[in-house]
């Protein structure tokens, strides 16, 4: 007696092997063979049915038959049937492009061949339009087509065998008839706007514009409309004045430029351009864009500032970049890791719950060189000269992995001109401490953070802080994680290059 066989689901292209078993009869010697119900020519001997690289045409009902021979020459037989279900991914039917008229009803249809049936979704360039489940034919209808519906439509089909299959299609519009073109041009020559022509003819705005532009392109003289346009207020002189004011002070408001046009008597109240017009010409004609300011301190414009910078740079020429150690402090509050930008639906505010106010301020002291961070510590509150001395007491004791000191004889420590670096004997004590280890001390010129590599370290540290989930609750841990991050060590050579030392 042949044991019951269960249905077999197999993905197309794979191998399938099914073994038929039976309870032995008398005599017990049993032979097996397989046949296919809808294919009389199929026969496979043996208890195991083997179908390598199975195809969808192999789906169907297979029968396993077991035989034994009686002593009188007759045969005893029994059989069981089994259905093999071949699964295959969706294939989307290809169809020619559709030619349609505006205002027509468009139905885009595609047949989908798959097993099991597919779930489909229709998309335009940005949005999901419709979803259909377990379908053989997918369709999407546009009730009243306009030229704004001219875009690529994507049909996405998926079933259990493969995640997604894409098919792109786009309707193509029939040419506007000659009579319609003449009517559009006639209305335009009568002085009507494109919007008015669109309403009167029922044609798409883009079609109306293209018809007029095509007419003008094919005629030597540009189409003369009956309506006269007002003289342009943003003359060449006004444009030059706007450009000069923005070049002189990039943060100046358009409202202030408009007032200056009146104050300098370049324009009168009758012909001064509006704030909106000034904003438009800045973007469209002068090619200005709104961006964050790079602030240059006024103090750097003093006569002796350039001499101080030259002295500083000439001093550093006595040292190799591998001998330079940069020191600086940064103030961090618990909300430093708060993110300022996010996403939300168009015209909707992006609202996120974050810690808003914090009375906890930390000071991070960092000393670094070309190979990474030499030493850092975190203080509760502000720093001072004594904290700075204590920091270098600890830093000078730091050693590399192989036991060599971080600070070697002949090295130099470079720091900014912060006030407490010089006060209360701080500078004298620090110079003596460093001199005992053969290390020099050099101060940067005032208001020149671009020469301090530690500023780059702090920038990356704040960026890495924003990736910390609990930065407001565990600010100190977030700072340590940022300064110990492996990416920081990789960036040090590029920081030295940015500051001009390599």
Coordinates of C-alpha atoms in Angstrom, one line a residue:
X1 CA 0.0 0.0 0.0
X2 CA 1.5 3.4 -1.1
X3 CA 1.8 6.0 1.6
X4 CA 0.0 9.4 1.1
X5 CA 2.0 12.1 -0.8
X6 CA 1.6 15.8 0.0
X7 CA 1.7 18.7 -2.5
X8 CA 5.1 20.0 -3.4
X9 CA 5.7 23.8 -3.9
X10 CA 9.0 24.5 -5.7
X11 CA 10.6 27.7 -7.1
X12 CA 11.3 27.6 -10.9
X13 CA 14.9 26.6 -11.7
X14 CA 15.5 24.5 -8.6
X15 CA 15.8 20.8 -8.3
X16 CA 13.1 18.6 -6.7
X17 CA 13.4 15.1 -5.4
X18 CA 10.4 13.2 -4.0
X19 CA 10.6 9.6 -2.6
X20 CA 7.6 7.3 -2.7
X21 CA 7.2 4.8 0.1
X22 CA 4.9 1.8 0.5
X23 CA 3.9 -0.8 3.1
X24 CA 5.4 -4.1 1.8
X25 CA 2.9 -6.6 0.5
X26 CA 3.2 -10.4 0.0
X27 CA 5.5 -11.1 -1.7
X28 CA 7.5 -8.1 -0.3
X29 CA 9.5 -7.4 -3.4
X30 CA 8.1 -4.1 -4.8
X31 CA 8.9 -2.0 -7.8
X32 CA 8.0 1.7 -8.2
X33 CA 7.5 4.0 -11.2
X34 CA 6.2 7.5 -11.7
X35 CA 3.8 8.9 -14.3
X36 CA 2.2 12.3 -15.0
X37 CA -1.5 12.5 -15.3
X38 CA -1.7 15.0 -18.2
X39 CA 1.4 13.5 -20.1
X40 CA 1.0 9.9 -21.2
X41 CA 4.6 9.8 -22.5
X42 CA 6.1 10.6 -19.1
X43 CA 7.4 7.6 -17.1
X44 CA 10.3 7.5 -14.5
X45 CA 11.3 4.2 -12.9
X46 CA 12.2 4.0 -9.3
X47 CA 10.8 5.1 -6.0
X48 CA 12.4 8.6 -6.2
X49 CA 11.0 11.2 -8.6
X50 CA 13.8 13.6 -9.7
X51 CA 13.2 16.7 -11.7
X52 CA 16.3 18.9 -12.0
X53 CA 16.0 22.6 -13.0
X54 CA 12.2 22.4 -12.9
X55 CA 10.2 24.7 -15.2
X56 CA 6.7 26.1 -14.9
X57 CA 5.5 23.7 -17.6
X58 CA 6.4 20.8 -15.3
X59 CA 3.5 21.8 -12.9
X60 CA 0.8 19.1 -12.6
X61 CA -0.3 15.9 -11.0
X62 CA 2.2 13.1 -10.7
X63 CA 1.3 9.5 -9.7
X64 CA 3.5 7.0 -7.9
X65 CA 2.6 3.3 -8.6
X66 CA 3.9 0.3 -6.6
X67 CA 3.8 -3.2 -7.9
X68 CA 4.6 -6.7 -6.8
X69 CA 4.2 -10.0 -8.7
X70 CA 2.1 -12.9 -7.5
X71 CA 3.1 -16.5 -8.0
X72 CA 0.2 -17.1 -10.4
X73 CA 1.7 -14.4 -12.7
X74 CA -0.7 -11.6 -11.7
X75 CA 0.3 -8.2 -10.4
X76 CA -0.7 -6.3 -7.3
X77 CA -0.7 -2.5 -7.7
X78 CA -1.4 0.6 -5.6
X79 CA -0.8 4.3 -6.4
X80 CA -1.0 7.7 -4.9
X81 CA -1.2 11.1 -6.6
X82 CA 0.8 14.3 -5.8
X83 CA 0.5 17.8 -7.2
X84 CA 3.7 19.7 -7.9
X85 CA 3.2 23.5 -7.9
X86 CA 6.0 25.4 -9.6
X87 CA 6.3 29.0 -8.3
X88 CA 7.8 31.7 -10.5
X89 CA 8.4 35.5 -10.3
X90 CA 6.1 38.0 -12.0
X91 CA 6.6 38.9 -15.7
X92 CA 5.0 42.2 -16.8
X93 CA 3.5 42.3 -20.3
X94 CA 5.1 44.8 -22.7
X95 CA 2.7 47.0 -24.6
X96 CA 3.3 49.8 -27.1
X97 CA 3.1 53.5 -26.0
X98 CA -0.4 55.0 -25.7
X99 CA -1.3 58.1 -27.7
X100 CA -4.0 60.1 -26.0
X101 CA -5.7 63.5 -26.3
X102 CA -6.1 65.9 -23.4
X103 CA -9.3 65.5 -21.4
X104 CA -9.5 61.8 -22.4
X105 CA -9.9 59.0 -20.0
X106 CA -6.6 57.1 -19.9
X107 CA -6.4 53.5 -18.6
X108 CA -3.0 51.9 -18.4
X109 CA -3.2 48.1 -18.3
X110 CA -0.7 45.4 -18.0
X111 CA -1.1 41.6 -17.7
X112 CA 1.1 40.0 -15.1
X113 CA 2.2 36.4 -15.3
X114 CA 3.2 34.9 -12.0
X115 CA 2.6 32.1 -9.5
X116 CA 1.4 32.9 -6.9
X117 CA -0.5 35.9 -8.0
X118 CA 1.3 39.2 -7.5
X119 CA 0.6 42.3 -5.5
X120 CA 1.1 45.5 -7.5
X121 CA 1.7 49.2 -6.8
X122 CA 1.5 52.1 -9.3
X123 CA 3.8 55.1 -8.7
X124 CA 4.4 58.4 -10.5
X125 CA 7.8 60.1 -10.2
X126 CA 7.3 60.7 -6.5
X127 CA 4.1 59.3 -5.0
X128 CA 2.3 56.0 -4.5
X129 CA -0.9 56.2 -6.6
X130 CA -2.7 52.8 -6.0
X131 CA -2.1 49.3 -4.7
X132 CA -3.8 46.1 -5.9
X133 CA -3.4 42.7 -4.3
X134 CA -3.4 39.2 -5.9
X135 CA -4.1 40.3 -9.5
X136 CA -3.5 38.9 -13.0
X137 CA -4.1 42.3 -14.7
X138 CA -3.0 45.6 -13.2
X139 CA -4.7 48.8 -14.3
X140 CA -4.6 52.5 -13.4
X141 CA -7.0 55.1 -14.7
X142 CA -6.7 58.9 -15.1
X143 CA -10.2 60.3 -15.4
X144 CA -9.4 63.6 -17.2
X145 CA -5.9 63.7 -18.6
X146 CA -3.9 66.9 -18.9
X147 CA -0.3 67.6 -20.0
X148 CA 0.7 67.7 -16.4
X149 CA 0.0 64.0 -16.3
X150 CA 2.9 63.5 -18.8
X151 CA 5.4 61.7 -16.7
X152 CA 6.8 58.2 -16.1
X153 CA 4.5 55.8 -14.3
X154 CA 6.1 52.8 -12.6
X155 CA 4.4 49.5 -12.0
X156 CA 5.9 47.5 -9.2
X157 CA 4.9 43.8 -9.0
X158 CA 6.0 41.3 -6.4
X159 CA 5.2 37.9 -5.1
X160 CA 6.7 35.4 -2.7
X161 CA 9.5 34.3 -5.1
X162 CA 11.1 37.7 -5.9
X163 CA 10.8 41.0 -4.1
X164 CA 10.1 43.5 -6.9
X165 CA 9.8 43.8 -10.7
X166 CA 9.6 47.2 -12.3
X167 CA 8.0 48.4 -15.5
X168 CA 8.1 52.0 -16.6
X169 CA 5.5 53.5 -19.0
X170 CA 4.4 57.0 -20.0
X171 CA 1.4 58.2 -22.1
X172 CA 2.3 60.2 -25.2
X173 CA 0.0 63.0 -26.3
X174 CA -1.4 63.3 -29.8
X175 CA -0.3 66.4 -31.7
X176 CA -2.5 69.5 -31.2
X177 CA -4.6 70.0 -34.3
X178 CA -4.0 73.0 -36.6
X179 CA -7.3 74.5 -35.8
X180 CA -6.6 74.4 -32.1
X181 CA -3.1 75.9 -32.6
X182 CA -4.6 78.8 -34.6
X183 CA -7.2 79.4 -31.9
X184 CA -4.5 79.5 -29.2
X185 CA -2.4 82.0 -31.2
X186 CA -5.4 84.2 -31.9
X187 CA -6.3 84.5 -28.2
X188 CA -2.7 85.2 -27.4
X189 CA -2.5 88.0 -30.0
X190 CA -5.7 89.5 -28.4
X191 CA -3.6 90.0 -25.3
X192 CA -5.0 87.2 -23.2
X193 CA -2.8 85.5 -20.6
X194 CA -1.8 81.9 -20.8
X195 CA -4.1 81.1 -17.9
X196 CA -7.1 82.6 -19.7
X197 CA -6.2 80.7 -22.9
X198 CA -6.0 77.5 -20.9
X199 CA -9.5 78.1 -19.4
X200 CA -11.1 79.0 -22.7
X201 CA -9.6 76.3 -24.9
X202 CA -9.5 73.5 -22.3
X203 CA -5.9 72.8 -23.3
X204 CA -3.0 72.4 -20.7
X205 CA -1.1 75.5 -19.8
X206 CA 2.2 74.0 -21.0
X207 CA 0.5 73.2 -24.3
X208 CA -0.6 76.8 -24.8
X209 CA 2.9 78.1 -24.0
X210 CA 4.6 75.6 -26.3
X211 CA 2.2 76.5 -29.2
X212 CA 3.0 80.2 -28.8
X213 CA 6.7 79.7 -28.5
X214 CA 6.7 77.4 -31.5
X215 CA 4.9 80.1 -33.5
X216 CA 7.3 82.7 -32.5
X217 CA 10.3 80.5 -33.3
X218 CA 9.0 79.9 -36.9
X219 CA 8.6 83.7 -37.5
X220 CA 11.4 86.2 -37.8
X221 CA 9.6 88.9 -35.9
X222 CA 8.5 88.1 -32.4
X223 CA 4.7 88.1 -31.9
X224 CA 3.4 91.6 -31.1
X225 CA 0.7 91.5 -28.5
X226 CA -1.9 94.2 -28.1
X227 CA -1.2 94.7 -24.4
X228 CA 1.8 96.8 -23.6
X229 CA 4.1 95.9 -20.7
X230 CA 5.2 98.4 -18.0
X231 CA 8.8 99.5 -18.1
X232 CA 11.2 97.4 -16.1
X233 CA 12.2 98.8 -12.7
X234 CA 15.3 96.7 -12.1
X235 CA 17.4 98.5 -14.7
X236 CA 21.1 97.8 -15.2
X237 CA 22.1 100.6 -12.8
X238 CA 19.8 99.1 -10.1
X239 CA 21.2 95.6 -10.7
X240 CA 24.8 96.9 -10.3
X241 CA 23.8 98.7 -7.1
X242 CA 22.2 95.6 -5.6
X243 CA 25.2 93.5 -6.5
X244 CA 27.6 96.0 -5.0
X245 CA 25.6 96.1 -1.7
X246 CA 25.6 92.3 -1.4
X247 CA 29.3 92.1 -2.2
X248 CA 30.0 94.8 0.4
X249 CA 27.8 93.2 3.1
X250 CA 26.4 89.8 2.3
X251 CA 24.0 89.8 5.3
X252 CA 22.2 93.0 4.2
X253 CA 18.4 92.5 3.8
X254 CA 16.5 93.2 0.6
X255 CA 14.4 95.8 2.6
X256 CA 17.6 97.7 3.5
X257 CA 18.8 97.6 -0.2
X258 CA 15.4 99.1 -1.2
X259 CA 15.8 101.9 1.3
X260 CA 19.4 102.6 0.1
X261 CA 18.1 102.9 -3.5
X262 CA 15.9 105.7 -2.3
X263 CA 18.5 107.3 0.0
X264 CA 21.1 107.4 -2.8
X265 CA 18.4 108.8 -5.1
X266 CA 19.0 106.0 -7.6
X267 CA 15.2 105.4 -7.6
X268 CA 12.1 107.3 -6.7
X269 CA 9.0 106.1 -5.0
X270 CA 7.4 105.6 -8.4
X271 CA 10.1 103.3 -9.9
X272 CA 11.9 101.7 -6.9
X273 CA 11.6 97.9 -7.1
X274 CA 9.8 95.9 -4.5
X275 CA 11.5 93.7 -1.9
X276 CA 10.2 90.7 -3.7
X277 CA 11.6 92.0 -7.0
X278 CA 15.0 92.5 -5.4
X279 CA 15.0 89.0 -3.9
X280 CA 14.0 87.6 -7.3
X281 CA 16.8 89.3 -9.3
X282 CA 19.4 88.2 -6.7
X283 CA 18.5 84.6 -7.3
X284 CA 17.6 84.6 -11.0
X285 CA 19.8 87.2 -12.6
X286 CA 22.7 87.8 -10.3
X287 CA 22.9 84.1 -9.3
X288 CA 23.2 84.7 -5.6
X289 CA 22.3 82.0 -3.1
X290 CA 21.5 82.1 0.6
X291 CA 24.2 80.4 2.7
X292 CA 25.8 80.5 6.1
X293 CA 28.2 83.5 6.7
X294 CA 31.9 83.0 7.1
X295 CA 32.7 85.7 9.7
X296 CA 36.0 87.6 9.6
X297 CA 36.7 89.3 12.9
X298 CA 37.2 93.1 12.7
X299 CA 40.3 92.7 15.0
X300 CA 42.1 90.9 12.2
X301 CA 42.1 94.2 10.2
X302 CA 44.5 95.9 12.7
X303 CA 47.8 97.1 11.2
X304 CA 49.9 94.9 13.4
X305 CA 47.8 91.7 12.9
X306 CA 49.5 90.6 9.7
X307 CA 53.0 91.0 11.3
X308 CA 51.9 88.8 14.3
X309 CA 50.7 86.1 11.9
X310 CA 54.0 86.2 10.0
X311 CA 56.0 85.9 13.2
X312 CA 53.9 82.9 14.3
X313 CA 54.3 81.1 11.0
X314 CA 58.0 81.8 10.8
X315 CA 58.4 80.4 14.4
X316 CA 56.6 77.2 13.4
X317 CA 59.1 76.7 10.4
X318 CA 61.6 75.6 13.0
X319 CA 59.5 72.5 13.8
X320 CA 58.4 69.5 11.8
X321 CA 54.7 68.8 11.8
X322 CA 55.2 65.6 13.8
X323 CA 56.6 67.8 16.6
X324 CA 53.5 70.0 16.9
X325 CA 50.9 69.5 19.7
X326 CA 47.8 71.7 19.6
X327 CA 45.8 72.5 22.8
X328 CA 42.4 74.1 23.1
X329 CA 39.2 74.1 25.2
X330 CA 35.6 73.8 24.2
X331 CA 32.4 74.5 26.1
X332 CA 29.8 71.7 25.9
X333 CA 26.2 71.7 27.3
X334 CA 23.8 68.8 27.6
X335 CA 21.9 70.0 24.5
X336 CA 25.0 70.2 22.3
X337 CA 24.0 66.9 20.6
X338 CA 20.5 68.2 19.7
X339 CA 19.9 67.9 15.9
X340 CA 18.6 71.1 14.2
X341 CA 17.3 69.7 10.9
X342 CA 14.8 66.9 10.2
X343 CA 12.1 65.8 7.7
X344 CA 8.3 66.2 7.6
X345 CA 5.6 66.4 5.0
X346 CA 5.6 69.5 2.8
X347 CA 4.1 72.6 4.5
X348 CA 4.3 70.7 7.9
X349 CA 6.7 71.6 10.7
X350 CA 9.2 68.9 11.8
X351 CA 8.6 68.6 15.6
X352 CA 10.8 66.4 17.8
X353 CA 10.9 66.2 21.6
X354 CA 14.4 67.1 22.8
X355 CA 15.9 68.5 26.0
X356 CA 15.5 72.2 25.6
X357 CA 17.3 74.0 28.5
X358 CA 20.4 72.9 30.3
X359 CA 22.3 74.4 33.3
X360 CA 25.0 71.8 33.0
X361 CA 28.1 73.1 31.2
X362 CA 31.3 71.1 30.6
X363 CA 34.7 72.2 29.5
X364 CA 36.6 69.7 27.3
X365 CA 40.4 70.2 27.2
X366 CA 42.1 68.4 24.3
X367 CA 45.7 68.2 23.2
X368 CA 46.4 66.4 19.9
X369 CA 49.1 65.9 17.3
X370 CA 49.4 64.4 13.8
X371 CA 48.9 60.9 15.1
X372 CA 45.8 61.4 17.2
X373 CA 44.7 62.6 20.6
X374 CA 47.5 63.0 23.2
X375 CA 45.3 63.6 26.2
X376 CA 41.9 65.0 27.1
X377 CA 39.8 65.7 30.2
X378 CA 36.3 66.9 31.0
X379 CA 35.6 69.6 33.7
X380 CA 32.4 70.6 35.3
X381 CA 32.1 74.3 34.6
X382 CA 34.6 76.7 33.2
X383 CA 38.4 76.2 33.1
X384 CA 41.1 78.4 34.5
X385 CA 44.9 78.6 34.6
X386 CA 45.3 76.1 37.5
X387 CA 43.1 73.5 35.6
X388 CA 45.4 74.1 32.5
X389 CA 48.5 73.5 34.5
X390 CA 47.0 70.3 36.0
X391 CA 46.0 69.1 32.5
X392 CA 49.6 69.4 31.3
X393 CA 50.9 67.6 34.4
X394 CA 48.8 64.6 33.3
X395 CA 49.4 65.0 29.6
X396 CA 53.2 65.0 29.9
X397 CA 53.0 61.6 31.7
X398 CA 51.1 60.0 28.7
X399 CA 53.0 57.4 26.8
X400 CA 52.5 55.6 23.4
X401 CA 51.5 51.9 23.2
X402 CA 55.2 51.0 22.9
X403 CA 56.2 53.0 26.0
X404 CA 57.6 56.2 24.5
X405 CA 56.4 59.5 25.9
X406 CA 53.8 61.4 23.9
X407 CA 55.8 64.7 24.3
X408 CA 59.4 64.4 23.2
X409 CA 62.3 66.8 23.6
X410 CA 62.2 69.4 20.8
X411 CA 58.4 69.3 20.5
X412 CA 56.2 72.4 20.7
X413 CA 52.8 73.1 22.3
X414 CA 50.6 75.5 20.4
X415 CA 47.5 77.2 21.9
X416 CA 45.4 80.3 21.4
X417 CA 45.6 83.6 23.2
X418 CA 42.8 83.0 25.6
X419 CA 43.0 85.4 28.6
X420 CA 43.5 83.0 31.4
X421 CA 46.4 81.3 29.5
X422 CA 48.5 84.3 30.6
X423 CA 46.9 85.3 33.9
X424 CA 47.9 84.5 37.5
X425 CA 51.3 83.2 36.6
X426 CA 49.7 80.6 34.4
X427 CA 51.9 81.2 31.4
X428 CA 55.1 81.3 33.5
X429 CA 54.3 78.0 35.3
X430 CA 53.3 76.3 32.1
X431 CA 56.5 77.3 30.3
X432 CA 58.6 76.0 33.3
X433 CA 56.7 72.8 33.3
X434 CA 57.1 72.2 29.6
X435 CA 60.7 73.3 29.6
X436 CA 61.5 70.6 32.2
X437 CA 60.5 68.1 29.5
X438 CA 62.3 69.9 26.7
X439 CA 59.0 71.2 25.1
X440 CA 58.5 74.7 23.8
X441 CA 55.3 76.8 24.1
X442 CA 54.0 79.0 21.2
X443 CA 50.8 81.2 21.3
X444 CA 48.7 81.7 18.1
X445 CA 48.0 85.2 16.9
X446 CA 44.7 86.6 18.2
X447 CA 41.5 85.7 16.4
X448 CA 43.1 83.0 14.2
X449 CA 41.3 79.7 15.0
X450 CA 42.1 78.5 11.5
X451 CA 45.7 77.7 12.6
X452 CA 44.6 75.5 15.5
X453 CA 44.0 71.8 14.6
X454 CA 42.0 71.2 17.7
X455 CA 39.2 73.3 16.3
X456 CA 38.8 70.7 13.6
X457 CA 38.8 68.0 16.3
X458 CA 36.0 69.8 18.2
X459 CA 34.0 70.1 15.0
X460 CA 34.1 66.4 14.3
X461 CA 33.5 65.7 18.0
X462 CA 30.2 67.7 17.9
X463 CA 29.2 65.9 14.7
X464 CA 29.8 62.5 16.3
X465 CA 27.9 63.6 19.4
X466 CA 24.7 64.0 17.3
X467 CA 24.9 60.2 16.5
X468 CA 24.7 59.4 20.3
X469 CA 21.2 58.4 21.3
X470 CA 21.3 59.5 25.0
X471 CA 23.7 62.5 24.6
X472 CA 21.5 64.8 26.8
X473 CA 21.4 62.2 29.7
X474 CA 25.0 61.0 29.4
X475 CA 26.8 64.0 28.0
X476 CA 30.2 63.1 29.4
X477 CA 30.0 59.5 28.0
X478 CA 29.0 60.9 24.6
X479 CA 32.1 63.2 24.7
X480 CA 34.4 60.3 25.6
X481 CA 32.9 58.1 22.8
X482 CA 33.4 60.9 20.3
X483 CA 37.0 61.6 21.2
X484 CA 37.9 57.9 21.4
X485 CA 36.2 57.2 18.0
X486 CA 38.5 55.4 15.5
X487 CA 37.4 57.8 12.7
X488 CA 39.0 60.7 14.6
X489 CA 42.5 59.3 14.3
X490 CA 42.1 58.7 10.5
X491 CA 41.1 62.4 10.1
X492 CA 44.1 63.9 11.9
X493 CA 46.4 64.1 8.8
X494 CA 43.7 65.9 6.8
X495 CA 43.1 68.3 9.7
X496 CA 46.8 69.2 9.6
X497 CA 46.6 69.7 5.8
X498 CA 43.5 71.9 6.2
X499 CA 45.4 74.2 8.6
X500 CA 48.4 74.4 6.3
X501 CA 51.0 72.4 8.2
X502 CA 51.4 69.6 5.7

